[in-house]
Coordinates of C-alpha atoms in Angstrom, one line a residue:
X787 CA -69.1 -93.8 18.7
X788 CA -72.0 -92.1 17.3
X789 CA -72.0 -87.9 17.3
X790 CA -75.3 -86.2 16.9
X791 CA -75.4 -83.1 15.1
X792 CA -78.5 -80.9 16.0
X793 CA -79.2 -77.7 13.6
X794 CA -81.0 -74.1 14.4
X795 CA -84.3 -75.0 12.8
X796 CA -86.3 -77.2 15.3
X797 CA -88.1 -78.7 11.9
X798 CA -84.9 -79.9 10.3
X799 CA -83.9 -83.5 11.3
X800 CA -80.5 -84.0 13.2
X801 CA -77.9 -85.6 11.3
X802 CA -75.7 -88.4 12.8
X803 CA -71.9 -88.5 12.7
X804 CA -70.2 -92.2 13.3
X805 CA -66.6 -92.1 14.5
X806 CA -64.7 -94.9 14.4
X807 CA -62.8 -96.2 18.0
X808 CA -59.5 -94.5 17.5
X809 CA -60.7 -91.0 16.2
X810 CA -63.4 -90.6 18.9
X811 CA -60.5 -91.6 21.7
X812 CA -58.3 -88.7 19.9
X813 CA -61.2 -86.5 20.2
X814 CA -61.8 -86.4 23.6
X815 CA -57.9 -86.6 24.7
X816 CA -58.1 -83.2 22.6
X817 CA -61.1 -81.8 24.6
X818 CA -60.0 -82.7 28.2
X819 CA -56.4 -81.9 27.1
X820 CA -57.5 -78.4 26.3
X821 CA -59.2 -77.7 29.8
X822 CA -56.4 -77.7 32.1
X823 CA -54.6 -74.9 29.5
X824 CA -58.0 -72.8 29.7
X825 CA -58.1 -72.9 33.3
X826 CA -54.7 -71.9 33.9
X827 CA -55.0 -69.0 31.4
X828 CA -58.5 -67.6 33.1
X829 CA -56.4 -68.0 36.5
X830 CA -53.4 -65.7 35.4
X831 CA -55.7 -63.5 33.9
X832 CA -57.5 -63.1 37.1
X833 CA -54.3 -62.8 39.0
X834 CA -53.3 -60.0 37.3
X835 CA -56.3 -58.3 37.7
X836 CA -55.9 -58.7 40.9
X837 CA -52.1 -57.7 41.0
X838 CA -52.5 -54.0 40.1
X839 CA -49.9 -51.7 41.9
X840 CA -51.5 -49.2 44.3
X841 CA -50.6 -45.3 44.0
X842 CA -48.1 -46.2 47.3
X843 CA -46.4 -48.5 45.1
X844 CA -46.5 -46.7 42.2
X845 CA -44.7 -43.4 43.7
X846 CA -42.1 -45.5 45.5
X847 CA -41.4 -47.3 42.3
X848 CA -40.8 -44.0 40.8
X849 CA -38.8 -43.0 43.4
X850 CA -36.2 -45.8 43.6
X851 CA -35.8 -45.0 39.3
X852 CA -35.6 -41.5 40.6
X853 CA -32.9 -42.0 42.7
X854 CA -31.1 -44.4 40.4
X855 CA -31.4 -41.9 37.6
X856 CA -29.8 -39.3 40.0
X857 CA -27.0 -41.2 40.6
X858 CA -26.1 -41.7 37.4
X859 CA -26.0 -38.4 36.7
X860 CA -23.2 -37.7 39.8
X861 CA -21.3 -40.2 37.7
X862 CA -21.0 -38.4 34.9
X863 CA -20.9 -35.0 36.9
X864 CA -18.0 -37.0 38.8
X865 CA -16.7 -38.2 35.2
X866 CA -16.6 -34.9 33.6
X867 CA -14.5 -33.1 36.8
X868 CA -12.0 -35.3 36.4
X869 CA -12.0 -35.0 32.8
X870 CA -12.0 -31.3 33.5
X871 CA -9.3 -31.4 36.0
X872 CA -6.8 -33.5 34.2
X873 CA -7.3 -30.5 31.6
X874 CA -6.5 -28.0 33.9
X875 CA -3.1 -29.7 35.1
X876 CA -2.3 -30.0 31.9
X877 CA -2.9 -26.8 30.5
X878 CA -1.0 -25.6 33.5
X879 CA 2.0 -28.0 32.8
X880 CA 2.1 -26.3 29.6
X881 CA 2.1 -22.8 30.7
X882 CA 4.6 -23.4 33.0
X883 CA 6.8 -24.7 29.9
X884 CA 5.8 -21.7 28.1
X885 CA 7.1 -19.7 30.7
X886 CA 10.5 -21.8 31.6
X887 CA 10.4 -21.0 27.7
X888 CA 10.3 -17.3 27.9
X889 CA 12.9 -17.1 30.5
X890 CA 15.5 -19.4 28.5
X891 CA 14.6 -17.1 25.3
X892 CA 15.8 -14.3 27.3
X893 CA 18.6 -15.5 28.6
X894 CA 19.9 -16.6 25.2
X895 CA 18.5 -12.8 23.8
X896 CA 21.2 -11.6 26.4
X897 CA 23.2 -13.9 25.9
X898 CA 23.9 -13.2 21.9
X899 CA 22.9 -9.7 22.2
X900 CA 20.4 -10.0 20.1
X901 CA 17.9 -7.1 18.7
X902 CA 14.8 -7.4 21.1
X903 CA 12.6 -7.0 17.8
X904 CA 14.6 -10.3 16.1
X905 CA 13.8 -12.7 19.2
X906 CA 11.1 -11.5 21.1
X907 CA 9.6 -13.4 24.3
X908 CA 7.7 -10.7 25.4
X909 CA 4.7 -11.0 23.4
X910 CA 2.7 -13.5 21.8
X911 CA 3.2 -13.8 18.4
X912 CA 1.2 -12.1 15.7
X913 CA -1.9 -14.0 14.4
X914 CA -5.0 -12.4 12.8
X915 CA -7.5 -12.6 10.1
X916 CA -10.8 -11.6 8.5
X917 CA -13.2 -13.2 11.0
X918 CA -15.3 -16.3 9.9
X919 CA -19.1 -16.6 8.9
X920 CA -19.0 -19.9 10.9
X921 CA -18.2 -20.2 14.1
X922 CA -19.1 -23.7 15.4
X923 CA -17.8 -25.2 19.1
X924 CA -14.9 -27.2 19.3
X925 CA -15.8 -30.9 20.0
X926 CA -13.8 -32.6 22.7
X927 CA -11.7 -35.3 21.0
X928 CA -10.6 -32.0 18.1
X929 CA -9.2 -29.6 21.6
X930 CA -7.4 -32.6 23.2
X931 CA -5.7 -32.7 20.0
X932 CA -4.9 -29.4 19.9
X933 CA -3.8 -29.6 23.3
X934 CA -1.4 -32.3 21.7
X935 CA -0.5 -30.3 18.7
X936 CA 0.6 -27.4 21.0
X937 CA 2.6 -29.9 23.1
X938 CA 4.6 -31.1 20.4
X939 CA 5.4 -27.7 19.0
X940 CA 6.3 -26.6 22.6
X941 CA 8.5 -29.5 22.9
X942 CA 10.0 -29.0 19.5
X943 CA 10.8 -25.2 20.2
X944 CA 12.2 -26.2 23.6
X945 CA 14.6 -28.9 21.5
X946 CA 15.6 -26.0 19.3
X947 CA 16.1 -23.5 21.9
X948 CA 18.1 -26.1 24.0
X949 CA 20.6 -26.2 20.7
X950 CA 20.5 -22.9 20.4
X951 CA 21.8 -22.5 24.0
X952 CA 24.6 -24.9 23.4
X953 CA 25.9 -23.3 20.2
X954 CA 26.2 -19.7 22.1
X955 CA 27.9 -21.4 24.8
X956 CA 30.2 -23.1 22.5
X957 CA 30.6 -19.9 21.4
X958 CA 30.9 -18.1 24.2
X959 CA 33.4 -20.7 25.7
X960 CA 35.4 -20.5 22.6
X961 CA 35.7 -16.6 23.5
X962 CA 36.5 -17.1 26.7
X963 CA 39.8 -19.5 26.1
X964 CA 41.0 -17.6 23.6
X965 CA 43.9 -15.7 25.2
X966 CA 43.1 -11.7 25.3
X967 CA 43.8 -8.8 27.0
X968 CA 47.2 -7.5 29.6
X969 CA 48.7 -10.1 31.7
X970 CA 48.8 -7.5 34.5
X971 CA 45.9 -5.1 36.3
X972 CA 48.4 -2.5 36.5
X973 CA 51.4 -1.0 34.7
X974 CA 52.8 -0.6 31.3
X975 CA 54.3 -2.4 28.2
X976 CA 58.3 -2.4 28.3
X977 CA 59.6 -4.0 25.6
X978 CA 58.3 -5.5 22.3
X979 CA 58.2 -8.3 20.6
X980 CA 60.8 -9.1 17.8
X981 CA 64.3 -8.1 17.3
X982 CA 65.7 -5.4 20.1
X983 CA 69.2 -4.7 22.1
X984 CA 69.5 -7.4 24.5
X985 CA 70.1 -5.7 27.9
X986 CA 72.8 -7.6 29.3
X987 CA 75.3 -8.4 26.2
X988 CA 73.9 -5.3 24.2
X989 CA 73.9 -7.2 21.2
X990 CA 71.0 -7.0 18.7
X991 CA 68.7 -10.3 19.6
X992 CA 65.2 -11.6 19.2
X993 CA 62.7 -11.1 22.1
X994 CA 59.8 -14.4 21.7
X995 CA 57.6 -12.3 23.6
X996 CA 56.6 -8.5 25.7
X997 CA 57.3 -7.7 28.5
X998 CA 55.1 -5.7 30.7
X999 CA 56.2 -3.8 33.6
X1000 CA 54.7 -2.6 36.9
X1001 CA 54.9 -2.6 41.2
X1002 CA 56.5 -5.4 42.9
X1003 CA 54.0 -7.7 44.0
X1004 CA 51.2 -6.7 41.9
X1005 CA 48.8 -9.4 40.3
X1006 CA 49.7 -11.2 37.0
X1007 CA 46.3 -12.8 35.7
X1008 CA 45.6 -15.1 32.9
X1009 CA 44.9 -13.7 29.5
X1010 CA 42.6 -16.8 28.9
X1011 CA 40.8 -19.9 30.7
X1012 CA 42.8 -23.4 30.6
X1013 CA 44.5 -25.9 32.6
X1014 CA 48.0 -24.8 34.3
X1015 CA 50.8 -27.4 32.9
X1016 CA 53.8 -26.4 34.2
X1017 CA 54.5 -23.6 37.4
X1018 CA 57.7 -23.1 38.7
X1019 CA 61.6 -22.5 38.1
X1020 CA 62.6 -22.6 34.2
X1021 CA 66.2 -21.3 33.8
X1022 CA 66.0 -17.9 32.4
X1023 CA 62.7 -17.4 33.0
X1024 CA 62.7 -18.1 36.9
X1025 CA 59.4 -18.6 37.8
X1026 CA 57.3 -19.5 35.3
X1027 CA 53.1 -20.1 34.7
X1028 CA 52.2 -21.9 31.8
X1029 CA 49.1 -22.4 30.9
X1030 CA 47.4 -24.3 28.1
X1031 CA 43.6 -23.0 26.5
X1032 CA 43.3 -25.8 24.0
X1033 CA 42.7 -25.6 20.1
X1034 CA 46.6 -25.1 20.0
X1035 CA 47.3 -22.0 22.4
X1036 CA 49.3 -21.8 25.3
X1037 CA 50.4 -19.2 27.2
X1038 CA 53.7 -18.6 29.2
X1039 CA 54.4 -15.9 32.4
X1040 CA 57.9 -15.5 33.4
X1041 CA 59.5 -13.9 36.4
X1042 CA 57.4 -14.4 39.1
X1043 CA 58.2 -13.3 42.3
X1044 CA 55.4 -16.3 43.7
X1045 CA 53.1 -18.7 41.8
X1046 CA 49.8 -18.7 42.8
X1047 CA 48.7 -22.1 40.9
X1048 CA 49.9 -25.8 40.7
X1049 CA 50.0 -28.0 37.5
X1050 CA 46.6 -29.3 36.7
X1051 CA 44.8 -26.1 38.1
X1052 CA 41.9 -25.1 36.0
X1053 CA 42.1 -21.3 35.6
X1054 CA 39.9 -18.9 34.3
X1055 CA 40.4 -15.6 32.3
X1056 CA 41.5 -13.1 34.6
X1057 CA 42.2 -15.2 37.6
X1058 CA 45.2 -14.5 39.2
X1059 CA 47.8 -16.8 38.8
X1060 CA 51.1 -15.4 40.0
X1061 CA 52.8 -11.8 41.5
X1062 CA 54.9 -9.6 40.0
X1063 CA 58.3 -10.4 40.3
X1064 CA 62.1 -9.9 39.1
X1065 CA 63.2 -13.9 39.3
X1066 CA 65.3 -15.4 36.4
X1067 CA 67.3 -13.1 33.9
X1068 CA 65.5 -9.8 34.7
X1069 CA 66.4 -6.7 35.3
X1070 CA 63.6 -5.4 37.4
X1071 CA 60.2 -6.4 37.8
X1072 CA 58.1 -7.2 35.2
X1073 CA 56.2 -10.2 33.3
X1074 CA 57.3 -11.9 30.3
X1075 CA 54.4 -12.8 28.3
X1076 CA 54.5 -15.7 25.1
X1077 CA 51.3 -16.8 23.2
X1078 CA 52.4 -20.2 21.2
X1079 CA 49.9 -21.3 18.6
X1080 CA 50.0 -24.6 17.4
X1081 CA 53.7 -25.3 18.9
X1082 CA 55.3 -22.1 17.3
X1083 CA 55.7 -18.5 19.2
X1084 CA 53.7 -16.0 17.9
X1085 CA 53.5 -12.2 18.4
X1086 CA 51.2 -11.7 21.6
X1087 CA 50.6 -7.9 20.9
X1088 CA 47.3 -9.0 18.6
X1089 CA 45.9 -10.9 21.2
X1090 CA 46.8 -7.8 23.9
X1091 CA 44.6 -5.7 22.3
X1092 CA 42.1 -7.7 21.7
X1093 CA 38.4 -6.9 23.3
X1094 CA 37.9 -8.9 26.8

């Protein structure tokens, strides 16, 4: 295959190129391979000329992103309610904590008798400062963890107020089983405890306990809180109350003219528990009164006079 190769100048001769079979049969595979490309390129080219939105499409097309972009901000409005919300129960959560707080602080203020200015749940607590050169906005994650901080501490105080409710009513339940006080509303103290004239032989003899004298039928009330272990008829002592207040004291009433309680009863201080009687060896009415500690009588005018 022979190629002719022409040049500008007119004058100048043309030279002549000779291609072998094989090359010129790549050549032209090249050329007519490239035309189909260059056609489809000028086509797409032209297409696209022709494919140019109008302003219509234009404007809808902004409004459809519009509208998209709109929504997404309802989501995070919607997001950040909730967020807000779930903030708002819980700060109310912990108020109302606070506030179950406040009321158990003053109950145990009460309770202990405690100086207002030692315990006070009135007010907030005292906090201050110089005030800072920088102020700068809490970020979110830093206040939900001061929103857990304060939780904790609430919780912690609540434990510690919780023991300090049980240790005053330990307390407090300790004072109430303790025996003190008369055995009787009304009346007076008739014989001591110790060695005295025994009023039937007249001999000189030990009395366990004190009698305490008054009207018939009056009320005879329990010097401490327990469990009733034994009521009714006990030789000498006719009719008899006994009552036991744990931590090794037990209390006995003699002479009953009725019992009031049955064995197993639980009592408290004060709570009547028999009338005033003359039953057993008596020689009028009246109530014998024994405090045993630990097994062994003991004098019961200490625990007579002692505050209620």
């Amino acid at each position: 295959m022979d190629v002719i190769l022409l040049r500008k100048n007119r004058m100048d001769a043309a030279n002549r190129l000779t291609l072998n079979g094989f090359t010129a049969a790549a050549l032209a595979l090249a050329i007519f391979g490239l035309m189909p490309l260059l056609a489809l390129y000028a086509g797409y080219h032209w297409g696209a000329n022709r494919a140019e939105l109008s302003p219509e499409q234009v404007a809808a097309a902004l409004h459809a992103e519009l509208a998209e972009q709109r929504a997404q901000v309802e989501e995070v409005r919607r997001v950040a309610q909730e967020n807000v919300n779930a903030l708002a129960r819980r700060l109310g959560q912990m108020q109302a904590h606070v506030i179950r707080l406040d009321a158990l602080g003053h109950h145990l203020t009460q309770a202990a008798q405690l100086d207002g200015g030692e315990f006070d749940f009135e007010n907030p607590p005292g906090i201050g400062g110089p005030e800072s050169t920088i102020a700068e906005a809490i970020p979110p994650h830093d206040f939900m963890k001061m929103l857990d901080d304060l939780a904790l501490q609430i919780e912690d105080r609540s434990v510690q107020l919780g023991v300090l409710e049980n240790l005053i009513m330990n307390r407090n339940l300790m004072a109430e089983v303790l025996p003190a006080g008369r055995p009787i509303t009304s009346g007076w103290m008739s014989s001591s405890y110790g060695t005295r004239t025994d009023p039937f032989s007249g001999r000189r003899v030990y009395h366990n306990g004190v009698d305490f004298a008054g009207k018939e039928g009056s009320d005879v009330v329990a010097l401490g809180s327990g469990v009733v272990t034994f009521a009714g008829r006990r030789g000498g002592y006719g009719k008899l109350v006994e009552i036991n207040h744990g931590n090794g004291y037990v209390t006995r009433y003699a002479h009953h003219k009725e019992i009031l309680v049955e064995v197993g009863e639980t009592v408290k201080r004060g709570q009547v528990i028999a009338l005033l009687g003359s039953t057993g060896r008596s020689t009028g009415p009246h109530v014998h009164l024994e405090v045993l500690r630990d097994g062994k009588v003991v004098n019961p005018i200490q625990y007579v006079r002692a505050s209620r």
